[in-house]
Coordinates of C-alpha atoms and ligand atoms in Angstrom, one line a residue:
Chain A
M1 CA 3.4 26.9 16.7
P2 CA 0.7 26.2 18.8
F3 CA 0.7 26.5 22.6
I4 CA -1.7 24.4 25.1
D5 CA -2.7 26.3 28.9
V6 CA -1.3 23.6 31.4
N7 CA -1.8 25.0 35.5
G8 CA -0.8 28.4 33.6
E9 CA 2.1 26.9 32.2
Q10 CA 2.6 27.4 28.5
L11 CA 3.7 24.9 26.4
E12 CA 4.5 24.5 22.7
V13 CA 2.3 21.2 20.8
D14 CA 3.3 21.0 17.0
E15 CA 0.8 21.2 14.4
D16 CA -1.2 17.7 14.9
G17 CA -1.1 18.4 18.6
F18 CA 2.1 16.2 20.2
L19 CA 4.9 18.5 22.7
Q20 CA 7.0 19.6 21.3
D21 CA 10.4 19.1 24.6
P22 CA 9.1 15.7 26.0
E23 CA 10.8 17.9 29.8
K24 CA 8.3 19.2 30.4
W25 CA 5.6 16.3 30.6
N26 CA 3.8 15.8 33.7
E27 CA 0.8 14.2 34.7
D28 CA -1.6 17.8 34.2
V29 CA -0.1 17.9 30.6
A30 CA -0.8 14.1 30.4
K31 CA -4.8 14.3 32.0
Y32 CA -5.3 17.1 29.6
L33 CA -3.8 16.0 25.9
A34 CA -5.7 12.8 26.5
K35 CA -8.8 15.0 26.4
T36 CA -7.9 15.1 23.2
E37 CA -7.5 12.2 22.1
Q38 CA -11.2 11.1 23.5
V39 CA -9.9 9.9 26.4
E40 CA -12.2 11.3 29.4
E41 CA -10.5 9.8 32.4
L42 CA -6.9 8.0 32.9
T43 CA -7.5 5.0 34.4
E44 CA -5.1 2.8 36.2
E45 CA -5.0 0.3 32.4
H46 CA -4.6 3.8 30.3
W47 CA -1.5 5.0 33.5
K48 CA 0.5 1.9 33.1
M49 CA 0.7 1.9 29.2
V50 CA 1.5 6.0 28.7
N51 CA 4.2 5.4 31.7
Y52 CA 5.4 3.1 30.4
L53 CA 5.4 4.6 26.6
H54 CA 7.0 7.4 28.1
D55 CA 9.9 6.1 30.3
Y56 CA 10.9 3.6 26.1
F57 CA 10.8 7.1 24.9
K58 CA 13.3 8.1 27.7
K59 CA 15.4 5.1 27.3
Y60 CA 15.6 4.8 23.2
Q61 CA 14.4 8.0 21.9
I62 CA 12.1 6.2 19.8
A63 CA 9.1 5.3 20.6
P64 CA 7.8 1.2 20.6
M65 CA 7.2 -0.8 17.4
V66 CA 3.4 -1.9 18.1
R67 CA 4.6 -5.7 18.7
K68 CA 5.9 -4.5 20.7
L69 CA 4.2 -1.8 23.1
C70 CA 0.9 -4.8 23.5
K71 CA 3.8 -7.3 24.2
D72 CA 5.3 -5.1 26.9
N73 CA 2.3 -4.3 28.1
G74 CA -0.1 -8.0 28.1
M75 CA -2.2 -5.8 25.6
D76 CA -3.9 -7.1 22.1
L77 CA -4.2 -3.6 19.8
K78 CA -8.1 -3.9 20.2
K79 CA -8.0 -2.8 23.9
V80 CA -5.5 -0.3 22.7
Y81 CA -7.3 1.2 20.7
E82 CA -10.8 0.9 23.2
L83 CA -8.4 2.4 26.0
F84 CA -6.7 5.0 22.8
P85 CA -9.3 6.0 20.5
T86 CA -7.2 6.7 18.0
G87 CA -4.4 4.7 18.8
P88 CA -1.3 3.5 20.0
A89 CA 0.5 6.6 17.5
K90 CA -2.4 9.8 17.2
G91 CA -4.0 9.1 21.1
A92 CA -1.2 6.9 23.6
C93 CA 2.4 8.2 22.1
K94 CA 0.9 11.6 22.6
I95 CA -0.8 11.2 25.5
A96 CA 2.8 10.0 27.2
G97 CA 5.0 13.3 26.2
L98 CA 6.0 11.7 23.1
P99 CA 7.1 14.2 20.1
K100 CA 5.5 13.4 16.7
P101 CA 6.7 9.9 14.9
T102 CA 8.5 11.5 11.9
G103 CA 7.3 9.8 8.5
C104 CA 5.8 11.2 5.3
V105 CA 3.4 8.4 4.3
Chain B
M1 CA -13.1 34.4 -3.7
P2 CA -9.4 36.4 -4.3
E3 CA -8.3 36.5 -8.1
L4 CA -6.3 33.8 -9.4
R5 CA -3.5 33.2 -8.3
K6 CA -1.3 33.3 -11.0
T7 CA 1.0 30.9 -12.4
P8 CA 2.9 31.3 -15.0
M9 CA 5.8 28.5 -15.3
L10 CA 2.3 25.4 -14.2
D11 CA 0.9 27.2 -17.5
Q12 CA 3.5 26.2 -19.7
L13 CA 2.4 22.9 -19.0
L14 CA -1.0 23.0 -20.6
D15 CA 0.3 23.2 -23.9
G16 CA 0.3 19.9 -25.9
P17 CA -1.3 17.0 -26.5
F18 CA -2.1 15.2 -23.0
P19 CA -4.2 15.9 -20.0
S20 CA -3.1 18.4 -17.9
F21 CA -3.6 19.0 -13.4
V22 CA -2.8 23.1 -13.8
K23 CA -6.0 22.0 -16.7
E24 CA -7.7 20.6 -14.0
I25 CA -6.7 22.7 -10.8
K26 CA -7.8 25.2 -12.4
K27 CA -11.5 24.2 -12.5
G28 CA -11.6 24.1 -8.3
A29 CA -9.5 27.4 -8.6
E30 CA -12.5 28.7 -9.6
K31 CA -14.9 27.6 -6.5
N32 CA -12.5 26.1 -4.0
E33 CA -9.7 28.6 -2.0
A34 CA -7.1 25.2 -1.6
C35 CA -7.0 24.3 -5.1
N36 CA -5.9 28.1 -5.5
D37 CA -3.1 28.2 -3.4
L38 CA -1.9 24.9 -4.3
L39 CA -1.2 25.9 -8.2
G40 CA -0.5 29.3 -5.9
Q41 CA 1.9 27.0 -4.0
L42 CA 3.8 24.9 -6.8
E43 CA 4.2 27.5 -8.9
L44 CA 6.2 29.1 -5.6
S45 CA 7.9 26.5 -5.4
Y46 CA 8.5 25.9 -9.6
E47 CA 10.6 28.6 -8.9
E48 CA 12.8 28.5 -6.0
K49 CA 13.2 25.2 -7.0
I50 CA 12.3 24.1 -2.8
T51 CA 9.0 22.0 -1.6
H52 CA 6.6 23.5 0.1
W53 CA 4.7 21.1 2.5
K54 CA 6.5 20.5 5.6
H55 CA 7.3 16.4 6.8
G56 CA 4.6 14.3 8.1
G57 CA 1.4 14.7 9.8
I58 CA 0.0 12.9 11.9
V59 CA -3.8 13.2 12.1
G60 CA -6.7 10.3 11.4
V61 CA -10.3 9.5 12.5
T62 CA -11.2 7.4 15.9
G63 CA -10.7 4.1 15.6
Y64 CA -8.8 4.2 13.2
G65 CA -4.8 4.1 12.7
G66 CA -5.2 4.6 9.2
G67 CA -6.2 5.9 6.3
V68 CA -6.2 9.7 6.8
I69 CA -2.0 11.4 5.9
G70 CA -1.4 14.6 7.4
R71 CA -0.6 16.6 5.1
Y72 CA 1.1 21.0 6.0
S73 CA 1.3 24.1 4.5
D74 CA 5.9 25.8 5.7
V75 CA 4.5 28.5 3.9
P76 CA 0.6 29.0 5.2
E77 CA 0.6 32.4 5.3
Q78 CA 1.2 33.1 1.8
F79 CA -1.5 30.3 1.2
P80 CA -4.2 30.0 3.5
G81 CA -6.2 27.8 2.2
L82 CA -3.0 25.1 2.5
T83 CA -3.0 25.6 6.0
E84 CA -4.0 22.1 6.6
F85 CA -4.1 19.8 3.1
H86 CA -4.8 15.9 3.7
T87 CA -5.1 13.4 2.0
M88 CA -7.7 10.3 2.7
R89 CA -7.9 7.1 0.7
V90 CA -10.9 5.5 0.5
N91 CA -11.3 1.4 -0.4
Q92 CA -12.1 1.4 -4.0
P93 CA -14.8 -1.4 -5.1
A94 CA -13.0 -4.6 -6.9
G95 CA -12.1 -4.0 -9.7
W96 CA -13.0 0.0 -10.0
F97 CA -16.6 -0.9 -10.9
Y98 CA -18.3 1.7 -9.7
K99 CA -22.8 3.2 -10.3
T100 CA -23.0 7.3 -11.6
D101 CA -24.8 7.8 -8.3
R102 CA -22.5 6.7 -5.8
L103 CA -19.4 8.0 -7.3
R104 CA -22.8 11.2 -7.4
K105 CA -22.3 11.2 -4.2
L106 CA -18.5 10.0 -2.7
L107 CA -17.6 13.1 -4.6
D108 CA -21.1 15.8 -3.1
I109 CA -19.9 14.5 -0.3
W110 CA -15.4 15.5 -1.0
E111 CA -16.7 19.4 -2.4
K112 CA -18.7 19.8 0.9
R113 CA -16.2 18.8 2.8
G114 CA -12.3 18.7 1.1
S115 CA -11.2 20.4 -2.1
G116 CA -13.4 18.6 -4.2
L117 CA -9.7 17.3 -5.5
T118 CA -9.5 13.6 -5.7
N119 CA -6.9 11.1 -7.5
F120 CA -9.1 8.1 -9.4
H121 CA -7.1 5.8 -8.5
G122 CA -4.0 6.4 -6.2
A123 CA -1.2 3.9 -7.5
T124 CA -2.4 2.3 -3.7
G125 CA -5.5 1.4 -6.2
D126 CA -7.6 3.9 -3.4
I127 CA -9.6 6.5 -4.6
I128 CA -7.4 9.1 -3.6
L129 CA -9.3 12.3 -1.7
L130 CA -6.5 15.1 -2.1
G131 CA -6.9 18.3 0.2
T132 CA -8.8 18.7 3.7
H133 CA -8.4 20.7 7.2
T134 CA -8.7 18.1 10.5
D135 CA -11.1 19.7 11.9
E136 CA -13.8 17.7 8.9
L137 CA -11.1 14.6 9.1
Q138 CA -14.5 12.7 11.1
N139 CA -17.5 14.0 9.0
V140 CA -16.2 12.8 6.4
A141 CA -15.8 9.9 7.2
D142 CA -19.3 9.1 8.5
D143 CA -20.3 11.0 5.3
L144 CA -18.3 8.4 3.4
A145 CA -19.8 6.0 6.5
H146 CA -23.1 6.7 5.7
E147 CA -22.7 6.1 2.9
G148 CA -21.7 2.7 2.9
W149 CA -17.4 3.9 1.9
D150 CA -14.6 2.9 3.9
L151 CA -11.1 4.6 3.7
G152 CA -8.4 2.4 2.6
G153 CA -5.1 1.5 4.6
S154 CA -1.6 3.9 5.4
G155 CA 1.9 3.5 7.1
S156 CA 1.9 0.1 8.3
D157 CA -0.8 -1.1 8.3
L158 CA -2.0 -3.5 5.9
R159 CA -2.8 -1.7 2.6
T160 CA -6.1 -1.5 0.6
P161 CA -6.3 -5.4 -1.5
S162 CA -5.6 -4.5 -4.7
A163 CA -6.6 -6.5 -8.6
C164 CA -7.1 -6.4 -11.6
V165 CA -10.0 -6.5 -13.3
G166 CA -9.7 -9.6 -14.1
P167 CA -13.9 -12.1 -15.0
G168 CA -15.2 -8.8 -15.1
R169 CA -14.1 -8.3 -18.5
C170 CA -10.7 -10.0 -19.0
E171 CA -10.6 -13.4 -21.3
W172 CA -7.6 -13.9 -19.5
A173 CA -8.5 -14.6 -16.3
C174 CA -7.5 -17.6 -14.3
I175 CA -8.6 -16.8 -11.6
D176 CA -11.5 -15.1 -9.6
T177 CA -9.5 -11.6 -9.5
L178 CA -12.8 -9.4 -7.9
D179 CA -13.6 -12.5 -5.7
I180 CA -10.5 -12.8 -4.1
V181 CA -9.8 -9.2 -3.9
D182 CA -12.9 -8.9 -2.6
T183 CA -12.8 -11.7 0.7
L184 CA -9.7 -10.6 1.3
T185 CA -9.9 -6.8 2.1
R186 CA -12.6 -8.1 4.2
R187 CA -11.6 -11.1 6.3
Y188 CA -8.5 -8.5 7.1
Q189 CA -10.2 -5.0 8.0
N190 CA -8.3 -6.1 11.2
E191 CA -4.3 -5.2 9.5
L192 CA -6.3 -2.5 7.0
H193 CA -7.1 0.1 9.4
R194 CA -4.5 -0.4 12.6
P195 CA -1.1 -0.5 11.9
M196 CA 0.2 -3.3 13.6
W197 CA 3.9 -4.5 12.2
P198 CA 7.3 -2.5 11.2
Y199 CA 5.9 -0.9 7.7
K200 CA 3.8 -1.8 4.9
F201 CA 2.2 -4.6 3.3
K202 CA 0.6 -4.9 0.2
I203 CA -1.5 -7.7 -2.1
K204 CA -1.9 -6.6 -5.6
I205 CA -4.2 -10.1 -6.8
S206 CA -3.4 -10.0 -11.8
G207 CA -5.3 -12.6 -13.0
C208 CA -2.3 -13.7 -15.6
A209 CA 1.1 -12.5 -16.3
N210 CA 0.5 -9.6 -17.7
D211 CA -0.7 -8.5 -14.3
G212 CA -2.7 -5.9 -15.0
V213 CA -2.7 -4.1 -11.2
A214 CA 1.8 -4.4 -11.6
A215 CA 1.6 -6.9 -8.5
K216 CA 5.3 -8.0 -9.4
A217 CA 7.0 -4.9 -9.3
R218 CA 5.0 -3.5 -5.3
A219 CA 3.6 -5.8 -3.7
D220 CA 5.0 -7.6 -0.7
C221 CA 1.8 -10.5 -2.0
S222 CA 1.5 -10.8 -5.5
I223 CA -1.4 -13.4 -6.3
I224 CA -0.7 -13.9 -10.0
G225 CA -3.1 -16.5 -11.9
T226 CA -1.3 -19.7 -13.3
W227 CA -2.4 -22.6 -14.8
K228 CA -0.7 -25.8 -14.5
D229 CA -1.7 -27.8 -17.0
N230 CA -1.0 -27.6 -20.9
I231 CA -1.5 -25.0 -23.5
Q232 CA -3.9 -25.5 -26.1
V233 CA -2.7 -24.8 -29.5
N234 CA -5.3 -24.8 -31.7
R235 CA -3.7 -26.3 -35.7
T236 CA -4.9 -24.9 -37.8
E237 CA -5.0 -21.7 -36.5
V238 CA -1.1 -21.8 -36.3
V239 CA -1.5 -22.3 -40.2
N240 CA -3.9 -19.5 -40.8
Y241 CA -1.5 -16.8 -38.0
V242 CA 1.4 -18.3 -40.6
N243 CA 0.0 -17.7 -44.5
G244 CA -1.1 -14.6 -42.7
G245 CA 2.3 -13.6 -42.7
F246 CA 3.3 -13.6 -39.6
D247 CA 6.1 -14.4 -37.9
I248 CA 6.2 -16.8 -35.8
I249 CA 9.9 -17.2 -35.6
G250 CA 10.4 -13.8 -34.9
Q251 CA 7.8 -12.5 -32.6
V252 CA 7.0 -15.9 -30.4
V253 CA 9.4 -18.7 -30.4
D254 CA 12.5 -16.5 -30.9
K255 CA 10.8 -14.3 -27.6
C256 CA 10.4 -17.2 -25.4
P257 CA 12.7 -16.5 -22.5
T258 CA 12.9 -21.4 -22.1
K259 CA 13.4 -21.4 -25.6
C260 CA 10.6 -24.2 -25.3
I261 CA 8.2 -23.6 -28.5
S262 CA 9.9 -24.8 -31.3
Y263 CA 7.7 -24.4 -35.1
N264 CA 8.9 -26.7 -38.3
P265 CA 7.9 -24.9 -41.4
V266 CA 7.5 -27.9 -43.2
T267 CA 4.1 -29.3 -41.6
K268 CA 3.7 -25.8 -39.8
S269 CA 3.4 -26.9 -36.9
L270 CA 4.1 -26.0 -34.1
S271 CA 5.1 -28.4 -30.0
I272 CA 6.0 -26.7 -26.5
D273 CA 7.7 -28.7 -24.4
D274 CA 5.1 -27.7 -21.5
N275 CA 7.5 -29.1 -19.0
N276 CA 9.7 -26.5 -19.5
C277 CA 7.6 -24.2 -19.9
V278 CA 7.2 -20.9 -17.1
R279 CA 3.8 -19.8 -18.3
C280 CA 4.7 -15.6 -19.0
H281 CA 2.1 -15.7 -21.4
N282 CA 3.7 -13.9 -24.4
C283 CA 3.5 -17.0 -27.0
I284 CA -0.4 -16.7 -25.7
N285 CA -0.8 -12.6 -26.2
K286 CA 0.7 -12.9 -29.6
M287 CA -1.0 -15.2 -31.0
P288 CA -4.6 -15.2 -29.0
K289 CA -6.7 -17.1 -31.3
A290 CA -4.1 -19.8 -31.9
L291 CA -2.2 -20.5 -28.0
R292 CA -4.8 -20.2 -25.6
Q293 CA -3.9 -20.6 -21.9
G294 CA -4.5 -24.4 -19.9
K295 CA -7.5 -25.5 -18.5
I296 CA -6.1 -26.3 -14.4
N297 CA -6.0 -23.2 -13.3
G298 CA -4.7 -21.4 -10.4
A299 CA -2.1 -18.4 -9.0
T300 CA 1.9 -18.5 -8.6
I301 CA 2.4 -16.5 -5.4
L302 CA 5.0 -14.8 -5.4
I303 CA 7.2 -12.3 -2.3
G304 CA 9.3 -9.2 -1.9
G305 CA 8.3 -6.5 -4.4
H306 CA 8.2 -2.8 -3.4
A307 CA 10.1 0.4 -3.9
P308 CA 13.5 1.5 -2.4
I309 CA 13.3 2.6 1.3
L310 CA 16.4 0.4 3.3
Q311 CA 18.1 -0.9 0.3
S312 CA 16.9 -1.1 -4.0
A313 CA 13.6 -1.7 -5.2
F314 CA 13.0 -5.5 -5.3
M315 CA 11.0 -7.4 -7.6
S316 CA 8.9 -9.8 -6.5
W317 CA 10.1 -13.6 -6.8
V318 CA 8.0 -16.6 -6.6
V319 CA 7.5 -19.4 -3.5
V320 CA 4.6 -21.2 -4.5
P321 CA 4.7 -22.3 -8.1
F322 CA 0.3 -23.2 -8.2
M323 CA -2.0 -22.9 -5.6
E324 CA -5.1 -23.1 -5.5
M325 CA -7.4 -20.7 -5.4
K326 CA -11.0 -21.0 -4.4
P327 CA -13.0 -19.7 -1.9
P328 CA -12.7 -19.6 1.0
Y329 CA -9.0 -18.9 -0.5
T330 CA -8.0 -20.9 3.1
E331 CA -4.8 -21.8 1.8
I332 CA -3.4 -18.1 1.1
S333 CA -5.3 -17.0 4.7
D334 CA -2.8 -19.3 6.2
L335 CA 0.4 -18.3 3.8
L336 CA 0.1 -14.5 4.7
E337 CA -0.6 -14.7 8.3
K338 CA 2.3 -17.5 8.6
I339 CA 4.0 -14.7 7.3
W340 CA 3.2 -11.2 8.4
E341 CA 4.2 -13.0 11.8
W342 CA 7.6 -14.1 11.1
W343 CA 8.5 -10.8 9.6
D344 CA 7.0 -8.6 12.3
E345 CA 8.6 -11.3 15.5
N346 CA 11.8 -10.4 13.3
G347 CA 11.1 -6.8 11.5
K348 CA 12.8 -4.3 11.9
M349 CA 11.9 -1.2 12.0
R350 CA 10.5 0.2 8.1
E351 CA 12.0 -3.5 6.9
R352 CA 9.6 -4.7 4.5
T353 CA 9.7 -8.1 4.1
G354 CA 11.9 -9.4 0.8
E355 CA 14.5 -7.3 2.9
L356 CA 13.9 -9.2 5.8
I357 CA 14.2 -12.3 3.7
Y358 CA 17.3 -10.8 2.5
R359 CA 19.2 -10.5 6.0
L360 CA 17.8 -13.6 7.4
G361 CA 17.4 -15.8 4.4
M362 CA 15.1 -17.8 2.7
R363 CA 16.1 -20.7 5.0
S364 CA 14.4 -18.7 8.0
F365 CA 11.5 -18.0 5.4
L366 CA 10.1 -20.6 4.1
K367 CA 11.0 -22.7 7.6
A368 CA 8.7 -19.2 8.9
T369 CA 5.9 -20.6 6.5
G370 CA 6.8 -24.4 6.2
L371 CA 7.4 -23.6 2.3
P372 CA 9.3 -26.2 0.6
A373 CA 12.3 -25.1 -1.5
V374 CA 11.8 -26.1 -4.6
P375 CA 13.8 -25.0 -8.0
Q376 CA 10.6 -22.0 -9.1
M377 CA 12.6 -19.5 -5.9
V378 CA 16.3 -19.6 -7.2
L379 CA 17.1 -16.7 -9.6
H380 CA 18.4 -18.7 -12.4
P381 CA 17.5 -22.3 -11.7
R382 CA 18.9 -23.1 -15.3
T383 CA 22.3 -21.7 -14.9
N384 CA 22.9 -21.2 -11.2
P385 CA 21.5 -24.6 -9.1
F386 CA 23.2 -24.1 -5.1
F387 CA 20.8 -24.7 -2.6
F388 CA 22.3 -23.4 0.9
W389 CA 21.3 -26.5 2.5
D390 CA 19.9 -26.0 6.6
K391 CA 23.0 -27.8 8.8
E392 CA 20.9 -29.7 10.2
E393 CA 19.5 -31.5 6.8
V394 CA 22.6 -32.4 5.4
N395 CA 24.3 -35.8 6.2
Q396 CA 27.3 -36.0 7.2
Ligands
HEM401 C1 8.9 14.2 2.3 C2 8.0 14.3 1.7 C3 7.0 12.6 1.2 C4 7.3 12.0 0.8 C5 8.9 11.6 1.5 C6 6.2 10.8 0.8 C7 6.5 9.4 -0.4 C8 5.3 8.8 -0.8 C9 5.3 7.7 -1.5 C10 7.3 7.0 -0.9 C11 4.3 7.6 -1.7 C12 3.5 5.7 -2.0 C13 3.4 4.7 -0.9 C14 2.3 3.8 -1.6 O1 2.2 3.1 -2.3 O2 1.6 3.9 0.0 C15 3.9 8.5 -1.4 C16 2.6 8.4 -1.9 C17 1.3 9.6 -1.8 N1 1.8 10.3 -1.2 FE1 3.7 11.7 -0.5 N2 5.5 12.0 -0.4 C18 6.1 13.1 0.6 C19 5.0 14.0 0.5 C20 3.6 13.7 0.4 C21 2.8 15.3 0.2 C22 3.5 16.8 0.2 C23 1.9 14.6 -0.1 C24 0.8 16.1 -0.7 C25 0.4 17.6 -0.4 C26 1.9 13.4 -0.7 C27 0.6 13.2 -1.9 C28 1.2 11.8 -1.7 C29 -0.6 11.2 -2.5 C30 -1.8 11.7 -2.4 C31 0.1 9.7 -2.3 C32 -0.5 8.6 -2.2 C33 -1.1 8.9 -4.4 C34 -1.1 7.0 -4.7 O3 -1.2 6.6 -3.6 O4 -0.9 6.5 -6.1 N3 2.7 13.3 -0.3 N4 4.4 9.4 -0.9
HEM402 C1 11.0 9.3 -11.7 C2 11.7 8.7 -10.6 C3 10.7 8.3 -9.3 C4 9.2 7.2 -9.8 C5 8.7 7.9 -11.4 C6 9.1 7.2 -8.6 C7 7.5 6.4 -8.4 C8 6.9 5.3 -7.7 C9 6.2 5.2 -7.0 C10 4.7 5.1 -8.3 C11 5.5 4.3 -6.4 C12 4.9 4.1 -5.9 C13 4.7 1.5 -5.9 C14 3.9 0.5 -4.9 O1 2.7 0.8 -5.5 O2 3.4 1.1 -4.4 C15 6.9 4.0 -5.6 C16 7.3 4.5 -4.4 C17 8.3 4.9 -4.2 N1 9.2 5.5 -3.9 FE1 8.9 6.5 -5.7 N2 10.2 6.7 -7.3 C18 10.7 7.9 -8.0 C19 12.4 7.7 -7.6 C20 12.1 7.7 -6.2 C21 13.1 7.9 -6.0 C22 15.1 8.8 -6.2 C23 13.9 6.9 -4.3 C24 14.1 7.8 -2.7 C25 15.4 7.8 -2.6 C26 11.6 7.1 -4.2 C27 11.2 6.1 -3.1 C28 10.6 5.7 -3.2 C29 10.0 4.8 -2.1 C30 10.6 4.5 -0.6 C31 8.7 4.3 -2.7 C32 7.6 3.7 -0.9 C33 7.9 2.5 -0.3 C34 7.4 1.2 -1.5 O3 6.2 1.9 -1.4 O4 8.6 0.2 -1.5 N3 11.3 6.7 -5.0 N4 7.2 5.4 -6.5
SF4_403 S1 -3.4 -8.8 -15.9 FE1 -4.4 -10.7 -17.2 S2 -6.5 -11.1 -16.5 FE2 -6.2 -8.8 -15.5 S3 -6.7 -7.5 -16.7 FE3 -4.7 -8.5 -17.4 S4 -4.7 -9.6 -19.4 FE4 -6.4 -10.0 -17.4
SF4_404 S1 3.9 -19.3 -22.2 FE1 6.2 -17.9 -22.4 S2 7.3 -19.6 -21.5 FE2 5.6 -21.0 -21.9 S3 5.3 -21.5 -24.3 FE3 5.1 -20.1 -24.3 S4 6.5 -18.6 -24.6 FE4 7.1 -19.7 -23.6

């Protein structure tokens, strides 16, 4: 497994760049991951979604479904893609420090 | 280029009269490392009886949530060409008609940026491009876009709709499958490229009950061409079939699922009780010169087909016995959008539309879509007459 270097700390990520240990997540990690997902700067709107996802995962150990994620944040899917060009799963969830959602197809 | 890998077990698949994927991949292996390693890894899997692909992967291109399926080898040290081997789906043209220069361009892109291996066409209907690296994905998508191609669906989105060749070649098409698939594909680009639902949703369109794309077994929504009026019978041709020794009783009368055809051997005439005909198309297939579909055409809409995931495999079943199919296809769009809304609101993760109907009941589905309950929805209408009304609808 590859590692990323955030402020001198080595963090393990999987082959798609998802953080392996959600406990290691913090603001700086989010900023680092954001750059890998075409988000140059995390604005207030970005943080709203990122924090929501992180908290949701902490509580339920699973990522919310897309409809729920849009509803709970008062955003439509188009807005989500404007903020996170690589989408809610690959972009937003990765930045929020969630491990990769599993599934084959 | 390293030596071609030794694959004694795979080589057995070269024997016999059948087409062989081993033969095709070997051709690729001469010029591409990934193809060579692909054979090597599969041989290893045959020896060890275990897959060497990792479980899933999330990769993609900008602005799209679907279209690319991430694949990684779990033994990349042994097969470096498979370290990343992602699949891309490309939206096929309606009816799978291509000009050869378009195909050449497509394959040029893929030989340059991927393994060169393709699958025309996948079960979804798409062109499947097999195997490329993460850092080539965006380049492939850009090159494709430049040539007028687009990615197809994957994940929990609207899968690339697909249709039989229909009026492009076939005399049995009751509906313009090509125009319908093209219209729906363009109309639902957002749903196709941006997964938003509990799971996948497939639309397949067949021009008649012969169901060339197996819509009934493989689509959450099957649109199948049919007719409303009576089967057209040419009496002279019926006589010709019989005089030619055709087994009209065995092939046609006895095979009619609702036993609504009768044959009089004295007058050599056939009569059909069209009110009881379920439009299965068997009789027409068996004597095409004598029998033709009716003239008032449209489609039967079925719901719920899919392979096993939460529950067992389902065949789709009828929800609208007859719907007119004229551009701009507003009626089917209205229905689809209502279904998606209901399913998205109520569905659990990985629950297909048909499974949700099983869980919440047909009544809930009908309420949400505003469709009337009709006998055609009943699995065995001739043996099971029961319909469970909603409490509020019953006068007590
Ligand atoms: C345990 C792992 C896997 C499971 C459970 C799985 C399951 C499936 C299923 C259910 C489909 C049909 C999807 C659909 O029609 O929507 C599918 C399609 C496909 N899978 Fe897999 N798969 C797995 C691994 C792989 C791997 C490792 C590869 C390639 C290296 C692969 C390549 C494909 C391709 C190319 C298709 C599309 C084929 C088509 O549309 O005809 N799959 N897979
Ligand atoms: C000889 C055995 C099998 C064959 C030939 C086969 C073939 C297929 C085909 C052609 C599809 C694509 C259907 C489509 O176009 O939608 C499919 C999908 C699928 N298969 Fe199989 N399959 C087999 C066994 C299994 C088994 C044993 C499982 C699970 C235990 C399974 C799980 C699935 C799932 C989950 C899908 C996709 C779900 C869906 O599209 O609804 N298959 N399979
Ligand atoms: S499904 Fe019917 S219309 Fe379509 S190609 Fe087959 S026979 Fe022709
Ligand atoms: S189409 Fe099928 S159901 Fe109708 S008359 Fe012919 S065989 Fe019978």
